[in-house]
Coordinates of C-alpha atoms and ligand atoms in Angstrom, one line a residue:
M23 CA 16.0 18.9 12.8
T24 CA 18.7 16.2 12.6
L25 CA 17.8 13.0 14.4
Q26 CA 19.9 12.5 17.5
L27 CA 20.7 8.8 17.9
S28 CA 23.0 7.0 20.3
D29 CA 23.8 4.7 17.5
P30 CA 23.5 6.6 14.2
D31 CA 24.2 3.4 12.3
L32 CA 20.6 2.4 12.8
L33 CA 19.4 5.1 10.4
R34 CA 19.9 3.7 7.0
S35 CA 19.3 5.1 3.5
Q36 CA 19.9 1.9 1.6
A37 CA 17.7 -1.2 1.3
Y38 CA 18.8 -4.6 2.6
V39 CA 18.7 -7.2 -0.1
D40 CA 20.1 -10.7 0.3
G41 CA 22.5 -9.7 3.1
A42 CA 23.8 -6.5 1.4
W43 CA 23.0 -2.8 1.9
V44 CA 22.2 -1.6 -1.6
D45 CA 20.9 1.3 -3.7
A46 CA 18.2 1.0 -6.4
D47 CA 19.6 -0.2 -9.8
S48 CA 18.7 3.2 -11.2
G49 CA 20.3 5.0 -8.2
A50 CA 16.9 6.8 -7.7
T51 CA 15.8 7.7 -4.2
F52 CA 12.8 9.3 -2.6
P53 CA 12.5 11.3 0.6
V54 CA 11.1 10.1 3.9
V55 CA 9.3 13.0 5.4
D56 CA 8.7 14.0 9.1
P57 CA 4.9 14.4 9.2
A58 CA 5.3 17.0 12.0
T59 CA 7.4 19.4 9.9
G60 CA 7.3 18.2 6.3
D61 CA 11.1 18.1 6.3
A62 CA 13.0 15.2 4.7
I63 CA 14.7 12.9 7.2
A64 CA 16.4 10.6 4.8
Q65 CA 16.5 9.4 1.2
V66 CA 15.9 5.8 0.5
P67 CA 16.1 3.7 -2.7
R68 CA 13.3 3.6 -5.3
M69 CA 13.4 -0.1 -6.2
G70 CA 11.3 -2.0 -8.6
A71 CA 10.7 -5.5 -10.0
A72 CA 14.4 -6.4 -10.6
E73 CA 15.6 -5.7 -7.1
T74 CA 12.6 -7.5 -5.7
R75 CA 13.3 -10.5 -7.8
R76 CA 16.9 -10.5 -6.6
A77 CA 15.7 -10.4 -3.0
I78 CA 13.3 -13.3 -3.6
E79 CA 16.0 -15.3 -5.3
G80 CA 18.3 -14.6 -2.3
A81 CA 15.5 -15.8 0.0
E82 CA 15.2 -19.0 -2.1
R83 CA 18.9 -19.6 -1.8
A84 CA 18.8 -19.1 2.0
R85 CA 15.6 -21.2 2.5
E86 CA 16.9 -24.7 2.9
A87 CA 19.7 -24.0 5.4
W88 CA 17.4 -21.7 7.4
A89 CA 14.6 -24.3 7.5
A90 CA 17.2 -27.0 8.4
L91 CA 18.3 -25.2 11.5
L92 CA 17.0 -26.5 14.8
A93 CA 13.9 -24.6 15.9
K94 CA 15.8 -23.8 19.1
D95 CA 18.7 -22.3 17.2
R96 CA 16.3 -20.1 15.1
A97 CA 14.6 -19.2 18.4
R98 CA 17.9 -18.1 19.9
L99 CA 18.6 -15.8 17.0
L100 CA 15.1 -14.3 17.2
R101 CA 15.4 -13.9 20.9
D102 CA 18.7 -12.1 20.3
L103 CA 17.0 -9.9 17.8
A104 CA 14.2 -9.1 20.3
D105 CA 16.8 -8.2 22.9
A106 CA 18.7 -6.0 20.5
M107 CA 15.5 -4.1 19.7
L108 CA 14.8 -3.6 23.4
A109 CA 18.4 -2.5 24.0
N110 CA 18.1 0.0 21.2
A111 CA 14.5 1.0 22.0
D112 CA 15.2 4.7 22.4
D113 CA 16.8 5.0 19.0
L114 CA 14.2 2.9 17.3
A115 CA 11.5 5.0 18.9
A116 CA 13.2 8.2 17.8
I117 CA 13.4 6.9 14.2
M118 CA 9.7 5.9 14.4
T119 CA 8.6 9.3 15.8
A120 CA 10.6 11.1 13.1
E121 CA 9.0 9.2 10.2
Q122 CA 5.5 8.5 11.6
G123 CA 4.8 11.3 14.1
K124 CA 3.5 9.3 17.1
P125 CA 4.6 10.6 20.5
V126 CA 8.0 9.1 21.4
G127 CA 6.6 7.3 24.5
E128 CA 4.1 5.6 22.3
A129 CA 6.8 4.8 19.8
K130 CA 8.8 3.1 22.5
A131 CA 5.8 1.0 23.6
E132 CA 5.5 -0.1 19.9
V133 CA 9.1 -1.1 19.8
A134 CA 8.5 -3.4 22.8
Y135 CA 5.4 -4.8 21.2
A136 CA 7.3 -5.3 17.9
A137 CA 10.1 -7.1 19.7
S138 CA 7.7 -9.3 21.5
F139 CA 6.8 -11.1 18.3
F140 CA 10.3 -12.3 17.8
E141 CA 10.5 -13.6 21.3
W142 CA 7.1 -15.2 21.3
F143 CA 7.2 -16.8 17.9
G144 CA 10.7 -18.1 18.4
E145 CA 9.5 -20.0 21.4
E146 CA 6.3 -21.1 19.8
A147 CA 8.1 -22.5 16.8
K148 CA 9.7 -25.1 19.0
R149 CA 6.2 -26.6 19.3
V150 CA 5.2 -27.0 15.7
Y151 CA 4.1 -30.5 16.3
G152 CA 3.0 -33.0 13.7
E153 CA 0.3 -35.6 14.1
T154 CA -0.4 -39.3 13.7
I155 CA -3.9 -40.4 12.7
P156 CA -5.4 -43.9 13.2
A157 CA -5.4 -45.4 9.8
P158 CA -8.3 -47.3 8.2
M159 CA -6.1 -50.2 7.2
P160 CA -4.1 -52.5 9.6
E161 CA -0.7 -52.2 7.7
R162 CA -1.0 -48.4 7.3
R163 CA 0.2 -45.4 9.3
I164 CA -0.9 -41.8 8.7
V165 CA 1.6 -39.2 9.6
V166 CA 1.2 -35.5 9.2
L167 CA 4.1 -33.1 9.1
R168 CA 3.9 -29.3 9.5
Q169 CA 6.6 -27.8 7.4
P170 CA 7.6 -24.2 6.5
I171 CA 5.7 -23.0 3.5
G172 CA 8.8 -21.6 1.7
V173 CA 9.7 -18.1 0.6
T174 CA 7.3 -15.5 1.9
V175 CA 6.7 -11.8 1.3
G176 CA 5.2 -9.1 3.4
I177 CA 3.8 -5.7 2.6
T178 CA 3.1 -3.3 5.5
P179 CA 1.4 0.0 6.2
W180 CA 2.7 3.2 7.9
N181 CA 0.7 3.3 11.1
F182 CA 2.9 0.7 13.0
P183 CA 6.2 1.0 11.3
S184 CA 8.0 -1.5 13.5
A185 CA 5.2 -3.8 14.7
M186 CA 3.6 -4.6 11.4
P187 CA 6.9 -5.8 9.8
T188 CA 7.8 -7.9 12.9
R189 CA 4.4 -9.3 13.3
K190 CA 4.9 -10.8 9.8
A191 CA 8.6 -11.6 9.8
A192 CA 8.6 -13.2 13.3
P193 CA 6.3 -16.2 12.6
A194 CA 7.8 -16.6 9.1
L195 CA 11.4 -16.7 10.3
A196 CA 10.6 -18.7 13.4
V197 CA 9.2 -21.7 11.5
G198 CA 12.0 -21.5 8.8
C199 CA 10.6 -19.3 6.1
P200 CA 12.6 -16.4 4.7
M201 CA 10.8 -13.2 4.1
V202 CA 11.1 -10.3 1.7
L203 CA 9.4 -7.2 3.1
K204 CA 8.2 -4.0 1.6
P205 CA 7.5 -1.4 4.2
A206 CA 5.2 1.5 3.5
E207 CA 6.8 4.4 1.6
Q208 CA 6.0 6.8 4.4
T209 CA 7.9 4.7 7.0
P210 CA 10.7 2.5 5.7
L211 CA 13.3 3.6 8.2
S212 CA 11.9 1.6 11.2
A213 CA 11.9 -1.6 9.2
L214 CA 15.4 -0.9 7.9
A215 CA 16.6 -0.4 11.5
V216 CA 15.2 -3.8 12.4
A217 CA 17.2 -5.3 9.5
V218 CA 20.3 -3.6 10.8
L219 CA 19.8 -5.5 14.1
A220 CA 18.9 -8.7 12.3
E221 CA 22.1 -8.6 10.5
R222 CA 24.0 -7.8 13.7
V223 CA 22.6 -10.8 15.6
G224 CA 23.5 -13.1 12.8
I225 CA 20.3 -13.8 10.8
P226 CA 21.9 -15.2 7.6
A227 CA 21.9 -13.3 4.3
G228 CA 18.7 -13.7 2.3
V229 CA 16.5 -14.8 5.3
F230 CA 15.2 -11.3 5.9
S231 CA 15.4 -8.7 3.1
I232 CA 13.8 -5.2 2.9
V233 CA 12.9 -3.7 -0.5
T234 CA 12.0 0.0 -0.5
G235 CA 10.0 2.0 -2.9
D236 CA 7.9 5.1 -3.3
A237 CA 4.1 4.9 -3.9
E238 CA 4.6 4.6 -7.6
D239 CA 7.0 1.7 -7.1
A240 CA 4.7 -0.2 -4.9
P241 CA 2.8 -1.9 -7.8
L242 CA 6.1 -3.0 -9.4
I243 CA 7.4 -4.4 -6.2
G244 CA 4.0 -6.0 -5.4
G245 CA 3.7 -7.2 -8.9
E246 CA 6.9 -9.2 -8.7
M247 CA 6.1 -10.4 -5.2
T248 CA 2.7 -11.7 -6.3
S249 CA 3.8 -13.2 -9.6
N250 CA 7.2 -14.8 -8.8
P251 CA 6.6 -18.6 -8.5
L252 CA 9.3 -18.9 -5.8
V253 CA 7.0 -17.0 -3.4
R254 CA 4.6 -19.3 -1.6
K255 CA 2.9 -16.8 0.7
L256 CA 1.9 -13.1 0.9
S257 CA 1.1 -11.4 4.2
F258 CA -0.4 -8.0 3.7
T259 CA -1.7 -5.3 6.0
G260 CA -3.2 -2.2 4.4
S261 CA -6.3 -1.0 2.6
T262 CA -9.1 -3.3 1.5
E263 CA -8.7 -2.0 -2.0
V264 CA -5.0 -3.0 -2.3
G265 CA -5.6 -6.2 -0.4
K266 CA -8.2 -7.3 -3.0
L267 CA -5.8 -6.5 -5.8
L268 CA -3.0 -8.4 -4.3
M269 CA -5.2 -11.4 -3.6
E270 CA -6.3 -11.4 -7.2
Q271 CA -2.7 -11.2 -8.4
C272 CA -1.7 -14.1 -6.0
S273 CA -4.4 -16.3 -7.5
R274 CA -2.4 -16.7 -10.7
T275 CA 0.3 -18.7 -9.0
V276 CA -2.1 -19.9 -6.1
K277 CA -0.1 -18.4 -3.3
K278 CA -1.4 -18.5 0.2
V279 CA -2.5 -15.1 1.4
S280 CA -3.2 -13.5 4.7
L281 CA -4.7 -10.1 4.7
E282 CA -5.3 -7.6 7.5
L283 CA -7.4 -4.9 5.9
G284 CA -9.6 -2.0 6.9
G285 CA -11.9 -1.9 9.8
N286 CA -14.9 0.2 10.9
A287 CA -14.9 -0.6 14.6
P288 CA -18.0 -0.1 16.6
F289 CA -17.6 0.8 20.3
L290 CA -20.8 -0.2 22.1
V291 CA -21.5 1.4 25.5
F292 CA -24.6 0.0 27.3
D293 CA -26.5 1.6 30.1
D294 CA -24.9 -0.7 32.6
A295 CA -21.4 0.0 31.5
D296 CA -18.7 1.2 33.9
L297 CA -18.0 4.7 32.6
D298 CA -14.4 4.8 33.9
D299 CA -13.7 1.7 31.8
A300 CA -15.3 3.0 28.8
I301 CA -13.5 6.4 29.0
A302 CA -10.2 4.7 29.6
A303 CA -10.8 2.6 26.5
I304 CA -11.8 5.7 24.4
N305 CA -8.4 7.1 25.3
V306 CA -6.7 4.1 23.8
A307 CA -9.1 3.1 21.0
K308 CA -9.5 6.7 19.8
Y309 CA -6.4 8.7 20.7
R310 CA -3.6 6.1 20.4
N311 CA -1.7 7.0 17.3
A312 CA -4.1 9.9 16.8
G313 CA -6.8 7.5 15.9
Q314 CA -4.8 6.1 13.0
T315 CA -5.2 2.4 13.6
C316 CA -7.3 -0.2 11.8
I317 CA -8.9 -1.1 15.2
S318 CA -9.6 2.6 16.2
A319 CA -13.2 3.1 17.5
N320 CA -14.9 4.5 14.4
R321 CA -18.5 4.4 15.5
V322 CA -19.2 5.0 19.1
L323 CA -22.7 3.7 19.9
V324 CA -24.0 4.7 23.3
Q325 CA -27.3 3.7 24.9
A326 CA -29.7 6.5 25.7
G327 CA -29.6 6.1 29.5
I328 CA -25.8 6.7 29.7
H329 CA -25.4 8.9 26.6
D330 CA -25.2 12.3 28.2
A331 CA -22.9 11.2 31.0
F332 CA -20.6 9.5 28.5
V333 CA -20.5 12.4 26.2
E334 CA -19.6 14.7 29.0
R335 CA -16.8 12.5 30.1
V336 CA -15.4 12.1 26.5
V337 CA -15.3 15.9 26.2
E338 CA -13.6 16.1 29.6
L339 CA -11.0 13.5 28.5
S340 CA -10.5 15.1 25.1
K341 CA -9.6 18.4 26.7
T342 CA -6.7 16.7 28.4
V343 CA -5.3 15.5 25.1
T344 CA -2.2 17.5 24.1
V345 CA -1.6 17.9 20.4
A346 CA 2.0 18.5 19.7
P347 CA 5.0 17.1 17.7
G348 CA 5.9 13.6 18.8
F349 CA 9.2 14.7 20.3
D350 CA 7.5 17.2 22.6
P351 CA 7.4 15.3 26.0
A352 CA 3.9 16.8 26.6
A353 CA 2.4 15.3 23.4
T354 CA -0.4 12.8 23.7
I355 CA -1.2 12.9 20.1
G356 CA 1.1 13.9 17.3
P357 CA 0.5 14.8 13.6
L358 CA -1.5 12.8 11.2
I359 CA 0.6 11.0 8.6
D360 CA 0.3 13.6 5.9
E361 CA -1.9 16.4 4.5
P362 CA -4.3 14.1 2.5
A363 CA -4.9 12.2 5.8
L364 CA -5.9 15.4 7.5
A365 CA -8.0 16.4 4.5
K366 CA -10.0 13.2 4.9
V367 CA -10.6 13.8 8.6
A368 CA -11.7 17.4 7.8
R369 CA -14.0 16.1 5.1
H370 CA -15.6 13.7 7.5
V371 CA -16.2 16.4 10.1
D372 CA -17.6 18.8 7.5
D373 CA -20.0 16.0 6.3
A374 CA -21.1 15.4 9.9
R375 CA -21.8 19.1 10.4
A376 CA -23.8 19.3 7.2
R377 CA -25.9 16.3 8.4
G378 CA -26.8 18.0 11.7
G379 CA -24.0 16.7 13.9
E380 CA -23.2 18.9 16.9
V381 CA -19.4 19.5 17.3
L382 CA -18.9 19.8 21.0
L383 CA -15.1 20.1 20.9
G384 CA -12.4 20.6 18.3
G385 CA -13.5 20.1 14.7
G386 CA -10.5 21.6 12.9
V387 CA -6.8 22.0 12.5
H388 CA -4.6 22.9 15.5
E389 CA -3.9 26.6 15.3
Q390 CA -0.3 26.6 16.3
H391 CA 1.0 23.4 14.6
G392 CA -1.3 23.5 11.5
R393 CA -0.8 21.3 8.4
T394 CA -1.1 17.8 9.7
F395 CA -2.3 18.4 13.3
F396 CA -6.0 17.9 13.9
L397 CA -7.7 18.7 17.2
P398 CA -9.4 16.1 19.4
T399 CA -13.0 16.3 18.2
V400 CA -16.2 15.2 19.8
I401 CA -19.4 15.1 17.7
T402 CA -22.9 14.0 18.7
G403 CA -26.0 13.0 16.7
A404 CA -24.2 10.5 14.4
D405 CA -26.0 8.1 12.3
M406 CA -25.2 5.6 9.5
S407 CA -25.7 8.1 6.8
W408 CA -22.5 9.9 7.7
Q409 CA -19.3 9.4 5.7
M410 CA -17.4 8.6 8.9
S411 CA -19.9 5.8 9.7
N412 CA -19.0 4.1 6.5
E413 CA -15.3 4.8 6.0
E414 CA -12.4 4.8 8.5
T415 CA -11.8 8.3 9.7
F416 CA -8.2 7.6 10.9
G417 CA -8.2 10.7 13.0
P418 CA -8.9 11.9 16.6
V419 CA -12.6 12.2 16.1
T420 CA -15.2 10.6 18.4
A421 CA -18.6 10.6 16.8
V422 CA -21.3 9.4 19.1
H423 CA -24.5 7.6 18.0
R424 CA -27.3 7.3 20.4
F425 CA -29.3 4.0 20.5
E426 CA -32.2 2.7 22.6
R427 CA -32.2 -1.1 22.4
E428 CA -29.5 -3.8 22.4
E429 CA -30.7 -5.3 19.2
D430 CA -30.5 -1.8 17.5
A431 CA -26.9 -1.5 18.6
I432 CA -26.0 -4.9 17.2
R433 CA -27.7 -4.2 13.9
I434 CA -26.0 -0.9 13.5
A435 CA -22.6 -2.4 14.5
N436 CA -22.9 -5.1 11.9
D437 CA -24.1 -2.8 9.2
T438 CA -20.8 -2.7 7.4
P439 CA -18.7 -4.8 5.0
F440 CA -15.9 -4.8 7.6
G441 CA -15.4 -7.0 10.6
L442 CA -12.1 -6.4 12.3
A443 CA -12.5 -5.2 15.9
A444 CA -15.5 -4.3 18.0
Y445 CA -15.6 -3.0 21.6
L446 CA -18.4 -3.5 24.1
F447 CA -18.9 -2.1 27.6
S448 CA -21.4 -3.7 30.0
R449 CA -21.4 -5.2 33.4
D450 CA -24.1 -7.7 32.6
H451 CA -22.5 -11.1 31.7
A452 CA -25.5 -12.4 29.8
R453 CA -25.5 -9.2 27.6
I454 CA -21.8 -9.5 27.1
W455 CA -22.2 -13.1 25.8
R456 CA -25.2 -12.2 23.7
A457 CA -23.5 -9.2 22.1
G458 CA -20.1 -10.8 21.8
E459 CA -21.6 -13.7 19.9
A460 CA -23.8 -11.6 17.7
L461 CA -21.1 -9.1 16.6
D462 CA -19.7 -10.0 13.2
Y463 CA -16.1 -9.2 14.1
G464 CA -12.8 -11.1 14.4
M465 CA -11.9 -9.5 17.7
I466 CA -14.2 -8.3 20.5
A467 CA -12.8 -6.1 23.3
I468 CA -14.9 -6.4 26.4
N469 CA -14.5 -3.5 28.9
T470 CA -11.1 -2.6 27.5
G471 CA -9.5 -0.7 24.7
F472 CA -6.4 -2.9 24.5
I473 CA -6.5 -6.0 22.4
S474 CA -3.2 -6.4 20.7
A475 CA -0.7 -9.0 22.0
A476 CA 1.7 -11.5 20.3
E477 CA -0.2 -14.2 22.2
A478 CA -3.6 -13.4 20.7
P479 CA -5.1 -14.0 17.2
F480 CA -5.4 -10.7 15.5
G481 CA -7.5 -10.5 12.4
G482 CA -10.8 -9.8 10.9
V483 CA -13.8 -11.3 9.0
K484 CA -15.7 -10.2 6.0
E485 CA -13.8 -7.5 4.0
S486 CA -11.4 -6.9 6.9
G487 CA -9.3 -9.9 5.9
I488 CA -8.3 -13.5 5.9
G489 CA -6.1 -15.3 8.4
R490 CA -4.8 -14.4 11.8
E491 CA -1.5 -12.9 13.0
G492 CA -0.2 -13.5 16.5
S493 CA -0.8 -16.6 18.6
H494 CA -0.4 -20.2 17.5
H495 CA -2.9 -19.5 14.8
G496 CA -0.6 -16.9 13.3
I497 CA 2.0 -19.6 12.9
E498 CA -0.3 -21.8 10.8
D499 CA -0.3 -19.3 8.0
F500 CA 3.4 -20.0 7.4
L501 CA 3.1 -23.8 7.5
E502 CA 1.9 -26.4 5.1
L503 CA 0.6 -29.8 6.1
K504 CA 2.2 -32.8 4.5
Y505 CA 0.4 -36.1 4.8
M506 CA 2.6 -39.2 4.6
A507 CA 0.8 -42.5 4.0
W508 CA 3.0 -45.3 5.2
A509 CA 2.1 -48.8 4.0
G510 CA 3.6 -52.2 4.4
I511 CA 3.8 -52.2 8.2
R512 CA 3.2 -55.9 8.8
Ligands
LIG624 P1 -2.8 2.9 3.4 O1 -4.1 3.5 3.0 O2 -2.7 2.4 4.8 O3 -1.6 3.7 2.9 P2 -2.3 1.0 1.3 O4 -3.0 -0.3 1.1 O5 -2.3 2.0 0.2 O6 -2.9 1.5 2.7 O7 -0.8 0.7 1.6 C1 -0.3 -0.3 2.4 C2 0.9 -0.9 1.8 O8 0.6 -1.4 0.5 C3 2.0 0.1 1.6 O9 3.3 -0.5 1.8 C4 1.9 0.5 0.1 O10 3.1 0.9 -0.5 C5 1.5 -0.9 -0.5 N1 0.8 -0.8 -1.8 C6 0.0 0.1 -2.2 N2 -0.4 -0.2 -3.5 C7 0.2 -1.4 -3.8 C8 0.2 -2.2 -5.0 N3 -0.5 -2.0 -6.0 N4 1.0 -3.3 -4.9 C9 1.7 -3.6 -3.8 N5 1.7 -2.9 -2.7 C10 1.0 -1.8 -2.7

């Protein structure tokens, strides 16, 4: 299928380095594949260290002038970029569905979410206030500036091809830092389309570059990004394993890092929960993006008194989920990103069966679509010995654990090295406070499945990461404090 776009210019097969659309030095390319069909949509450059270095040097050249612009002028450009994304939302959504697979309506919602970061951070950067501190000596003044950290780099995953790049680039650009971004090899086209619009609205050359590469190129691109002394900050979203490696690499030149890594989200449903709320949340926290998000509910812990009613409702909900290619208007979930992703989900389900789990619905590959399409699956009898209780399943599988006491649920929920998002459902305010405070997670969703917003601090604790994205906290990661000690004021 060829992609039908109102503006075919948004689909690029070159990278965007220092204000120019370029091929790899070697001329080598790799295919971007539609996960629904396995067909190549486009070829993009296989870049490495040399191209990445050039992008970083371009960013360094652009840095001073970009940082010297008035915050309101940067904000205007970012607002124009957000507007351009919204004006082209249908095309951006089509590109995203083609490379990532999510239903086109969901892709369009992601485009709006992705654009919101440019709008919000542009406005917020007008309020990067400094500080004066009462000094311990009469002739002294203590003044603190908050200044852009310098050249930044971003590395993003495939599950949110537009929002992950913009969540990083928006705060960086807003406060005056250029960014060189490496999108995931599975989904570079959405990031490149944002760069087309950035160029169109007049973001200067070098301020926002995109370097593309295949899986084998990622260590070369990442190696340059993490070793180049011009780079002052890395923002990474992806696996804990790669995050740890990049953090280690960044230590050699003491770069600031923010990491948004894996999760293993518990979803706690207490006896006094509103079932409608909990089921509406499962629909989001389990089936959005076919369960391929780092905040997807991974362990669904349900109290004994509501367990059977909850399971019945999840099965009912899951029967309404339509598995189909993302361009099919009926689709509520599309394909998984690739065949290895499906193999992992199938392995988790087989493991659950072998350990006595009861598969009430689904449990296998979609008969008609095959390959990367997994059925909505509901399994009961889960416990912490299961593979899926310890690793992210990243698929449309709801595995239900039964618990008796609140303290058991909290203990099980915290029994993981991860700490990104947790969900809790209860109508008892005291319980919500108790559980909310006891859960070792960076984000707690209370009676909802939606938590992501540009206004809110997104991020995790423990091995789920460092730092926060979104909100005024997200801007801090791109700023340095400078203390000025003024003496001689007599
Ligand atoms: P996922 O399991 O979501 O694919 P990864 O951590 O493997 O998570 O990938 C997230 C991003 O990190 C992708 O852009 C990928 O290309 C990149 N990446 C993977 N390995 C490295 C590496 N060694 N150095 C730099 N980037 C890497």
